[in-house]
Coordinates of C-alpha atoms in Angstrom, one line a residue:
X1 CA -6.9 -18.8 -21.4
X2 CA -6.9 -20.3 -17.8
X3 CA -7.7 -24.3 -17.3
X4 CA -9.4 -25.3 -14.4
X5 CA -6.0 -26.1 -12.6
X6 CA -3.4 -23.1 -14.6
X7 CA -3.6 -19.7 -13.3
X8 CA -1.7 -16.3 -14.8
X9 CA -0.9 -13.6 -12.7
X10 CA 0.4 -10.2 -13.6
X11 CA 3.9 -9.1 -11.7
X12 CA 6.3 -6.7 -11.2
X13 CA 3.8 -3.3 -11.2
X14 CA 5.5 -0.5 -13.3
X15 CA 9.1 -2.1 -13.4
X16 CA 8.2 -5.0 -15.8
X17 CA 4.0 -5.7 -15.6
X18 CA 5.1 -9.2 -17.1
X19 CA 2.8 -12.3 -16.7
X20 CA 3.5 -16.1 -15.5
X21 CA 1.2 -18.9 -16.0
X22 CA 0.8 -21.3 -12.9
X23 CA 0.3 -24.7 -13.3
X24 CA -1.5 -26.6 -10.5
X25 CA -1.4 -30.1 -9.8
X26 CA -5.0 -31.9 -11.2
X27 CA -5.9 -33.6 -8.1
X28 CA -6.2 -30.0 -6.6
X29 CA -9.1 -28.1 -6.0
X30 CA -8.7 -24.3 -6.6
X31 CA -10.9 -21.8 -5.8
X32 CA -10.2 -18.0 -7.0
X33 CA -11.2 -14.9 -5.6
X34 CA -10.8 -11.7 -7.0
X35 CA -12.1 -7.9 -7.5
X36 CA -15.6 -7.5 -9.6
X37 CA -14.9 -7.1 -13.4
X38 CA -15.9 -3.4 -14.6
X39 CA -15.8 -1.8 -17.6
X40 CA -11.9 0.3 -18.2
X41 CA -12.7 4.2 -18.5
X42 CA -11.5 5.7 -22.3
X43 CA -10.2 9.3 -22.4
X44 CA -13.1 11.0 -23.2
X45 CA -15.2 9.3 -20.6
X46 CA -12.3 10.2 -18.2
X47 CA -12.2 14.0 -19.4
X48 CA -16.0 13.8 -19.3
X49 CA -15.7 13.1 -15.0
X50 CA -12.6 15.6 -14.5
X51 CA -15.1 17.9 -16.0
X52 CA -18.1 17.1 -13.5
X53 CA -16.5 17.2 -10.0
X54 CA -18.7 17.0 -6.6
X55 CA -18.9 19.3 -4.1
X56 CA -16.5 21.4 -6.6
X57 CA -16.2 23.7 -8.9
X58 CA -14.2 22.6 -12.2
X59 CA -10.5 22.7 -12.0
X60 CA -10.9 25.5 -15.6
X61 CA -13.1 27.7 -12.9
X62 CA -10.8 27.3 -9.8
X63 CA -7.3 28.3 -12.2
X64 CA -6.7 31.7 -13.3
X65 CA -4.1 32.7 -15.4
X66 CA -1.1 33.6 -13.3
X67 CA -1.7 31.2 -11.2
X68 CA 0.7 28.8 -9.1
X69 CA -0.9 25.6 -9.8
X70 CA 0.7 22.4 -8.1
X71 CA 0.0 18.5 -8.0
X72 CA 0.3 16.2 -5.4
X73 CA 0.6 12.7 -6.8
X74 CA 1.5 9.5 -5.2
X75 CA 4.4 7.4 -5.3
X76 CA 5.5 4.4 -7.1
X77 CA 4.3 1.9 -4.1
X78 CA 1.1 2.5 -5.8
X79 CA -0.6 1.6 -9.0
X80 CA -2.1 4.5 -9.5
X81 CA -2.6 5.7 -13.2
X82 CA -1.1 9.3 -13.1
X83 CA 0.6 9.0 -16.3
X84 CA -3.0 8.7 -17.7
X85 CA -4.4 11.9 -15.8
X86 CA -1.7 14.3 -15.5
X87 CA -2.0 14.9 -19.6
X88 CA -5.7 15.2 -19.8
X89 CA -5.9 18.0 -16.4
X90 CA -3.0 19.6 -17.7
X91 CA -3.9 20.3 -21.2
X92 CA -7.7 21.5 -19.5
X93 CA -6.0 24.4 -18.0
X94 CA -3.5 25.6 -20.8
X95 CA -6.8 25.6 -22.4
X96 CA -8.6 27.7 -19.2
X97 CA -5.3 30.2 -20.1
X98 CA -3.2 28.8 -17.2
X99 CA 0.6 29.2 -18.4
X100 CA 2.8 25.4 -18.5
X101 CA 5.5 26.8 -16.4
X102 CA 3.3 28.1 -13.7
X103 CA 2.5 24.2 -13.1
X104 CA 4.4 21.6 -10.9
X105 CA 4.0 18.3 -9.6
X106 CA 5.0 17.0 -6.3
X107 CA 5.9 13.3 -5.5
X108 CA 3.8 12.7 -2.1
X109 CA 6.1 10.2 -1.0
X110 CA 5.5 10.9 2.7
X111 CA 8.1 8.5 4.7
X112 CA 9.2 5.8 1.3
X113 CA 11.8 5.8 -0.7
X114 CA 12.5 8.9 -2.8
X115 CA 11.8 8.0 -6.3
X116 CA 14.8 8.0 -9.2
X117 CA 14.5 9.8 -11.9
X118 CA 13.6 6.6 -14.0
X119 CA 10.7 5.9 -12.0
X120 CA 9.0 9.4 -12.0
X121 CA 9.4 8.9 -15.9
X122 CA 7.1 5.5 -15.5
X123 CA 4.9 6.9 -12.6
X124 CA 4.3 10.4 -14.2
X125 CA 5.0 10.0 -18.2
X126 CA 8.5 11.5 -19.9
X127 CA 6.5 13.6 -21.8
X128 CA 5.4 15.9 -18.9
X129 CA 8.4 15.4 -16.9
X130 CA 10.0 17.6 -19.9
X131 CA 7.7 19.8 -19.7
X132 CA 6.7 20.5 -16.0
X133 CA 8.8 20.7 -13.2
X134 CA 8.5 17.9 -10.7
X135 CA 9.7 18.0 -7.4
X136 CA 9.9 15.0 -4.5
X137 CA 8.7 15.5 -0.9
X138 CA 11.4 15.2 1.8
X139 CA 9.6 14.3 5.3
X140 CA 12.4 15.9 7.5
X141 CA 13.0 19.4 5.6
X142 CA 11.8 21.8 3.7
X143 CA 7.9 21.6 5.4
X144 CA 6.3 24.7 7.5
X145 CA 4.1 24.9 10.0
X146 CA 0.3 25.7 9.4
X147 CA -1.6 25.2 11.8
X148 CA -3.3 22.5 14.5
X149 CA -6.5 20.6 13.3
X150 CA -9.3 20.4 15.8
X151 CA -7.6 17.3 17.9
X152 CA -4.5 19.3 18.5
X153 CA -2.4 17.3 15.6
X154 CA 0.3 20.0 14.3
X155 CA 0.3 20.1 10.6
X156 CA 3.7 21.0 9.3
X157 CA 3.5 20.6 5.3
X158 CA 6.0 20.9 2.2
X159 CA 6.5 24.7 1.6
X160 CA 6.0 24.2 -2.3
X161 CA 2.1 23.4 -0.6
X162 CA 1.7 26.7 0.9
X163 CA 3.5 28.7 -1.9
X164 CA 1.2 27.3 -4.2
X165 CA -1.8 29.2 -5.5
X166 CA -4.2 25.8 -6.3
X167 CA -3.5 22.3 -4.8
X168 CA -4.7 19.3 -6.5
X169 CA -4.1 15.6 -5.4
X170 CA -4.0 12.3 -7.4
X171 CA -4.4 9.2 -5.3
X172 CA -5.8 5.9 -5.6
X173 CA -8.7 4.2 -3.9
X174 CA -6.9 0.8 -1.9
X175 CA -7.9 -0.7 0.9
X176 CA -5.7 0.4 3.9
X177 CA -4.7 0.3 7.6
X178 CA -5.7 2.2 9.3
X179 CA -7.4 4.8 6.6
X180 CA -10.2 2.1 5.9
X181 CA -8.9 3.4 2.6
X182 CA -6.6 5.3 1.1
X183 CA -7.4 8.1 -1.3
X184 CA -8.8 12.1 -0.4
X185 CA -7.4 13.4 2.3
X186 CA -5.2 10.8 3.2
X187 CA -3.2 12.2 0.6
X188 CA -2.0 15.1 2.3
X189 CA -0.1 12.9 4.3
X190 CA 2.3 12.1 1.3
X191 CA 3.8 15.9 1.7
X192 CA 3.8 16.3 5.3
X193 CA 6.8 16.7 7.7
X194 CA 7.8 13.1 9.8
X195 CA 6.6 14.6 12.7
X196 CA 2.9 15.1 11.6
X197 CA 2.8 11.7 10.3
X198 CA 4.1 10.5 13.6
X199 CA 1.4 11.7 15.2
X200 CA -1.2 10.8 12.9
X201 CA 0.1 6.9 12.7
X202 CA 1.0 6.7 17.3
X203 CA -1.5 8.9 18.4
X204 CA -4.9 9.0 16.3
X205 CA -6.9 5.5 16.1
X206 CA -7.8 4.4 12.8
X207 CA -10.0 1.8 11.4
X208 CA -8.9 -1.5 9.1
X209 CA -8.2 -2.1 5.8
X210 CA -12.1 -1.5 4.0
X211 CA -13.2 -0.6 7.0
X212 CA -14.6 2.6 8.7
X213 CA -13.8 6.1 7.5
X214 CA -15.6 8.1 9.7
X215 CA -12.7 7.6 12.5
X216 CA -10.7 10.0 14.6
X217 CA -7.5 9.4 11.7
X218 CA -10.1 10.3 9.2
X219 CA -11.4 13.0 10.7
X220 CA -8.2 14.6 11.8
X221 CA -6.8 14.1 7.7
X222 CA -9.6 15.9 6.6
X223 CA -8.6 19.0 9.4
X224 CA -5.4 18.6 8.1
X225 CA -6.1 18.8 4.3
X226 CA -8.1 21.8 4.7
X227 CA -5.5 23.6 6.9
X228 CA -3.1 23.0 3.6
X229 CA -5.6 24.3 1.5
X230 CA -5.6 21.1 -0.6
X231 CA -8.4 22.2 -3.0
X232 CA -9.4 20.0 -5.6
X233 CA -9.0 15.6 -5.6
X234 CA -8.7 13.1 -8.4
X235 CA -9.6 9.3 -7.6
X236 CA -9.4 6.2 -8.7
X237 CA -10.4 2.6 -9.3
X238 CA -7.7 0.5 -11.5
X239 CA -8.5 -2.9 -11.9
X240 CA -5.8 -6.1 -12.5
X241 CA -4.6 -4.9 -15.1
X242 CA -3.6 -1.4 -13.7
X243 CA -6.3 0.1 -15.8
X244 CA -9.0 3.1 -15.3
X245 CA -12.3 1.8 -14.3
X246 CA -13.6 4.5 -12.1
X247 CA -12.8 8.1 -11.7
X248 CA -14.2 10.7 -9.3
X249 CA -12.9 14.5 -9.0
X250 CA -14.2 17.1 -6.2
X251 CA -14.1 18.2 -2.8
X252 CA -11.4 16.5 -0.8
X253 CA -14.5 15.0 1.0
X254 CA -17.3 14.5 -0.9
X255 CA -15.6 13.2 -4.1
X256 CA -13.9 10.9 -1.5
X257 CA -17.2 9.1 -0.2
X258 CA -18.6 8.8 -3.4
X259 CA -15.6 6.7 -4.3
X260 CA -15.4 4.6 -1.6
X261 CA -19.3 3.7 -2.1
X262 CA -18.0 2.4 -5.8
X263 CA -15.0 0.9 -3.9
X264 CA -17.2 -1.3 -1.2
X265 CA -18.9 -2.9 -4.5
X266 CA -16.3 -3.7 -6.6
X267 CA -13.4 -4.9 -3.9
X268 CA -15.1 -7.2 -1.6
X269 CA -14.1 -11.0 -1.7
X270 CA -14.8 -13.6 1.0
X271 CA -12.4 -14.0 3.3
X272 CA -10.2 -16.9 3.5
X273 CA -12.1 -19.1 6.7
X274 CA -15.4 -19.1 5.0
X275 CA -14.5 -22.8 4.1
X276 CA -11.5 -24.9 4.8
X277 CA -8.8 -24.5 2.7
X278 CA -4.9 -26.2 2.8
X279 CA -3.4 -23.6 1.0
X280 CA -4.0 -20.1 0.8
X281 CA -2.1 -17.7 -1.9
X282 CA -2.4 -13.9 -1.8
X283 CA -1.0 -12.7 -5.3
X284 CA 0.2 -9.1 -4.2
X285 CA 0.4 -7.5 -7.8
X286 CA 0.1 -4.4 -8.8
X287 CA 1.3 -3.6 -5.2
X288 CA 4.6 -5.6 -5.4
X289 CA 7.8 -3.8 -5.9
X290 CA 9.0 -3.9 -2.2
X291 CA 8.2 -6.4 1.0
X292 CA 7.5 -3.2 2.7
X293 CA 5.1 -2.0 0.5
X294 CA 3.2 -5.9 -0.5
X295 CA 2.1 -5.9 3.1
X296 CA -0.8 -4.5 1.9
X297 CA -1.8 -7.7 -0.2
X298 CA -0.8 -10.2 2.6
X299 CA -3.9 -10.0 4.3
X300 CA -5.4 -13.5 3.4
X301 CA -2.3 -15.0 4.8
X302 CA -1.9 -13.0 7.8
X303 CA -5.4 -13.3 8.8
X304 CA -6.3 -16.8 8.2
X305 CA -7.1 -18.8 11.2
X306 CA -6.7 -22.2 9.8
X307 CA -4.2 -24.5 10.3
X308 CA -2.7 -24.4 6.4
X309 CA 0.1 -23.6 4.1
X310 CA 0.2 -19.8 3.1
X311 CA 2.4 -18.3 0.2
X312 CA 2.4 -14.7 -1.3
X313 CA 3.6 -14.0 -5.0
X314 CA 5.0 -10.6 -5.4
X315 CA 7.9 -9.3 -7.8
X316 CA 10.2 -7.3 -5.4
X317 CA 12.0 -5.9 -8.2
X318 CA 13.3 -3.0 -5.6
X319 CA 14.2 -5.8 -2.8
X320 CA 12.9 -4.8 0.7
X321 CA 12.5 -1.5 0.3
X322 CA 11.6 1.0 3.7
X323 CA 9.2 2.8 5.6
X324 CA 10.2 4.7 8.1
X325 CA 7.8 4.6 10.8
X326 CA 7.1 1.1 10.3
X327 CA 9.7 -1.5 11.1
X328 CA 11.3 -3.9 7.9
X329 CA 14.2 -6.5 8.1
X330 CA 16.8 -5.1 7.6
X331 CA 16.2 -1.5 8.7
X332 CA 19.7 -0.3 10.0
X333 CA 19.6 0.5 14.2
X334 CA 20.8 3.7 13.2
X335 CA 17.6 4.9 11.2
X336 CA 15.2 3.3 14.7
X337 CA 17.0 5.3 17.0
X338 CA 16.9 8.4 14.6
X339 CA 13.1 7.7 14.7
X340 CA 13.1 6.8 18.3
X341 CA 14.7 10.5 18.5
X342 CA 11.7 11.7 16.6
X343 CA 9.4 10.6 18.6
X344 CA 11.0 11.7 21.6
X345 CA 11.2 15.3 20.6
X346 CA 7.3 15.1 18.8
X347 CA 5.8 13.6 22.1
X348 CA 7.6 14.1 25.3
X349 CA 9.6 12.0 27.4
X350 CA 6.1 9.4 29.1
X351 CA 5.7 8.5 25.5
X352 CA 9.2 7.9 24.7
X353 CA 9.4 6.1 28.2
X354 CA 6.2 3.8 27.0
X355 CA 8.1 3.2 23.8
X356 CA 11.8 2.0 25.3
X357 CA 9.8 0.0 28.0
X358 CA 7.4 -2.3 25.0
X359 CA 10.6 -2.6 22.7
X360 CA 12.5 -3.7 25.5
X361 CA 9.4 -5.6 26.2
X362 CA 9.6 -7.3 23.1
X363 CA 13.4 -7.6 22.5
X364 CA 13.4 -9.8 26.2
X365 CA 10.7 -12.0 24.7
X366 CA 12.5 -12.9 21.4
X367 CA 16.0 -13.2 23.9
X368 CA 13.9 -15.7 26.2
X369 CA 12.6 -17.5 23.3
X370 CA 16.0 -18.7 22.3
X371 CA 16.8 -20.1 25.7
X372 CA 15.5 -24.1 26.2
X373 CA 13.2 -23.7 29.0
X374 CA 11.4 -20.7 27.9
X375 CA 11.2 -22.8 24.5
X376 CA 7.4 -24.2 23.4
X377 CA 7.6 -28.3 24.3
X378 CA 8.0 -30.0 21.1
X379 CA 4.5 -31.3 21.6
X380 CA 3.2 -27.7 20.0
X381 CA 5.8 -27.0 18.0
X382 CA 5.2 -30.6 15.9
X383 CA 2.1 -28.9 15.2
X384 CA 3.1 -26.6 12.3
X385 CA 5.1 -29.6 10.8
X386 CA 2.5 -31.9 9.7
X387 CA 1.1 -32.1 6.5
X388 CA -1.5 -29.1 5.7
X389 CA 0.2 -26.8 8.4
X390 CA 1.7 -23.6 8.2
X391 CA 5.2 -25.1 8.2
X392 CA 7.0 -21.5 6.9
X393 CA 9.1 -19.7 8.7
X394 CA 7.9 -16.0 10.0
X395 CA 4.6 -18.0 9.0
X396 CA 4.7 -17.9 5.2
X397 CA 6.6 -18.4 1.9
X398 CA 7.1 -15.7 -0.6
X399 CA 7.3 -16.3 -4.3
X400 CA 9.7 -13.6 -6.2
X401 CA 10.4 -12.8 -9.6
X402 CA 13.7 -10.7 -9.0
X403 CA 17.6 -10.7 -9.3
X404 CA 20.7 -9.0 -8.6
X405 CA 20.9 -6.8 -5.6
X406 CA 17.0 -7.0 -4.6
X407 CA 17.3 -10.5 -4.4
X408 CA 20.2 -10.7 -2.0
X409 CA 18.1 -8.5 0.1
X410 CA 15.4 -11.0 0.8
X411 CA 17.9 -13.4 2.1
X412 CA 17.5 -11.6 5.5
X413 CA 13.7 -11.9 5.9
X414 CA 12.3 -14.7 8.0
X415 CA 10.2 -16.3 5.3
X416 CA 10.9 -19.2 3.1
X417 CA 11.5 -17.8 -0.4
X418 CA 11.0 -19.5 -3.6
X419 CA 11.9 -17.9 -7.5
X420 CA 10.3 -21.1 -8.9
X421 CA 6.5 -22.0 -8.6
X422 CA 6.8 -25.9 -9.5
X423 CA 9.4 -25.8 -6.7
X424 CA 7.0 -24.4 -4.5
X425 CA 4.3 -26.7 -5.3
X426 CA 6.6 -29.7 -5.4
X427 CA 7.4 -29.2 -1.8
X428 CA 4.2 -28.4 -0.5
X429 CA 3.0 -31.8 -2.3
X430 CA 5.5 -33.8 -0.6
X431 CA 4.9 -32.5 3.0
X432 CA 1.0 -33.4 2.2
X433 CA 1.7 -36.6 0.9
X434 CA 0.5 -36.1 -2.3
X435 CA -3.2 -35.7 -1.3
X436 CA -5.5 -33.5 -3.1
X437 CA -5.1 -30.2 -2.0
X438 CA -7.9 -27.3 -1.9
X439 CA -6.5 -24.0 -2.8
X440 CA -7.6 -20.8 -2.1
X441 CA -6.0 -18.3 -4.7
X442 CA -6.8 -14.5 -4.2
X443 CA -6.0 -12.4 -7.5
X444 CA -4.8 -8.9 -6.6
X445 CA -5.2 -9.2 -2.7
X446 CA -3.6 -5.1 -2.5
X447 CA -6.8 -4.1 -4.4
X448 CA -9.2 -6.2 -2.6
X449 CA -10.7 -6.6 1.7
X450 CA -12.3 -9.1 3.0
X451 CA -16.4 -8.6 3.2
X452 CA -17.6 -9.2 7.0
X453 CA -14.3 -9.8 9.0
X454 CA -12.9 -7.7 10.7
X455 CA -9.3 -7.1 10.8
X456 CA -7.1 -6.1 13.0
X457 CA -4.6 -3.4 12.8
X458 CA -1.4 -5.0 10.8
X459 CA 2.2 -4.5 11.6
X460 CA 5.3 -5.3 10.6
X461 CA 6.3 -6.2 14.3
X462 CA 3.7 -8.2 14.9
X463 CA 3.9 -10.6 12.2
X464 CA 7.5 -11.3 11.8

């Protein structure tokens, strides 16, 4: 049970879902922030919603024996609870007379990391892993063509999509940039070729993370899921502990909105300059296996205007893992000019012109930088040294629970890392001289938004 100045916090989403209590200083003031509580879903109640879709007929109706029935799920980046699902859907249609081997899953991995074997055994259950074939997405081969949607975007899609005779997609509802949120037909995106996703991420403008669905990226997913015939979507709400507590199945479209109504209640917290805070923590769990991939819990620290320390907790069991349209420490020149190649060849040579000229743009700025006269006086730099300030590197610490190999890895990122929270706190004490500290402390920050600010679109580049 938590004190007024212990916290625990969850880490390490499917790799170890361990937990580590926090113990705060007294003389500081903490102040928590995290998702609504809601009830966890049981399996019948669970069955009970697969069986009632919107906008949909039931899965049972849509399969026919002799049938190629095939599931898009997505990857280990994401909490999602497919292990839970995947048993209860497939067991419905073995029941609607729908044969085992005439069903197959495929990882919609989209641009990450291709899972191992190990980890489709945690993210989609050893039990129907032996019993269902299950196949992973490669972004650069293996996708056809089928068709433009109605703002010209060419949809190339895994073949295993369009040999299939029924699609259904399992996703998670998350806040995201620039979806508003992930989940319907954002899916699709998971099993599309790199230079569809290319053009849905340079050239369609999206909206913020909990923001606005009905945007030109929306719009032009939902063009695209239709063109791939995805049929049929399963949704969902997990809550801290990586648990069920919402579930909607339907139309790629309508299912979709009716979830993100549930998610605009439950997901909300204040944002961090509501009040003045010294030290603001964004616990990334259970979206914290890679830096590339906790980005989407670092919102409180990246956002928040105030002159204070900022720290993010998040496992990293896999290190820094990649994304390949979006830049990482530590991703190898080769793999940008391969993308730079990409892009080239997707959207001419002006684009690719624009491109060279703001990354030359930007490599001049950080060359400049390291010269003395282009340097800021040490007036403004003694700024972000005194007590309270946002004194980190790269503009924040990160607090890690990993070894070996990942944790070698984070020795080239431009933060200050900790493994040890008393460490942490021990040094931020000393550089406030000891003064009582108030603490902002946002629990699950990859499940939740911010309610009435508006964020701008995040990238790696621009915060590092």
């Amino acid at each position: 049970m938590e004190s007024r100045n212990t916290v625990q916090l969850k880490y390490g989403s499917w790799f170890s879902d361990k937990q580590a209590t926090y113990d705060f200083p007294e003389n500081w003031d903490l102040h928590i922030f995290s998702m609504m509580d809601s009830p966890v879903l049981d399996n019948f109640t669970l069955k009970q919603n697969l069986d009632n879709p919107i906008g949909s007929q039931r899965i049972q109706t849509l399969a026919k024996p002799g049938m190629k029935i095939l599931f898009l799920c997505d990857d280990i980046s994401r909490p999602t609870r497919t292990d839970i699902i995947l048993p209860i859907m497939i067991e419905s249609l073995v029941q609607s007379g729908v044969r085992v081997e005439d069903i197959s899953i495929l990882i919609a991995s989209g641009t990450h990391d291709l899972m191992t074997d190990s980890e489709i055994d945690l993210k989609i259950g050893k039990e129907i892993v032996s019993e269902v074939q299950v196949f992973r997405h490669n972004c650069k081969k293996g996708n056809v063509f089928v068709g433009r949607t109605s703002q010209g975007t060419p949809v190339y899609v895994n073949k295993r999509v369009v040999e299939s005779d029924l699609v259904i997609g399992i996703g998670g509802i998350y806040p995201h940039d620039p979806a508003g949120f992930s989940g319907g037909a954002k899916l699709i995106l998971g099993v599309c070729g790199l230079s569809t996703i290319l053009h849905f991420h340079r050239k369609r403008k999206g909206g913020v993370a909990g923001g606005e669905i009905d945007t030109q990226f929306r719009k032009d997913l939902l063009d695209a899921a239709r063109l791939a015939k995805l049929d049929f979507i399963v949704n969902m709400l997990v809550n801290p502990e990586r648990e069920i507590i919402y579930l909607v199945a339907g139309d790629v479209d309508a299912a979709f909105r009716e979830a993100i109504r549930v998610a605009r209640h439950l997901l909300g917290v204040p944002g961090p300059d509501r009040e003045h805070f010294d030290l603001v923590i964004a616990d990334a769990y259970p979206i914290d296996s890679t830096y590339a991939f906790m980005r989407k819990g670092w919102w409180p620290v990246i956002e928040v205007k105030q002159n204070c320390h900022r720290l993010i907790i998040a496992a990293l069991p896999k290190g820094i893992g990649r994304h390949l349209i979006f830049s990482v420490p530590g991703t190898s020149k080769m793999n940008k000019m391969k993308l730079l190649f990409y892009e080239f060849r997707s959207f001419g040579i002006g684009y690719f012109l624009r491109t060279l000229k703001l990354r030359f743009a930007s490599i001049l700025r950080k060359v400049l930088s390291k010269i003395p006269v282009f340097k800021k006086s040490d007036a403004k730099a003694s700024v972000s040294h005194q007590p309270g300030s946002s004194v980190i590197s790269g503009g924040f610490a990160i607090l890690h629970h990993t070894n070996g190999e990942a944790k070698q890895q984070l020795t080239s990122l431009p933060h200050r890392i900790f493994d040890d929270m008393e460490e942490y706190i021990k040094y931020v004490d000393e550089l406030a001289g000891h003064r009582p500290l108030k603490v902002a402390i946002y629990k699950n920050s990859s499940l939740t938004f911010p309610i009435g600010i508006r964020l701008e679109n995040l990238s790696f580049d621009k915060h590092l």
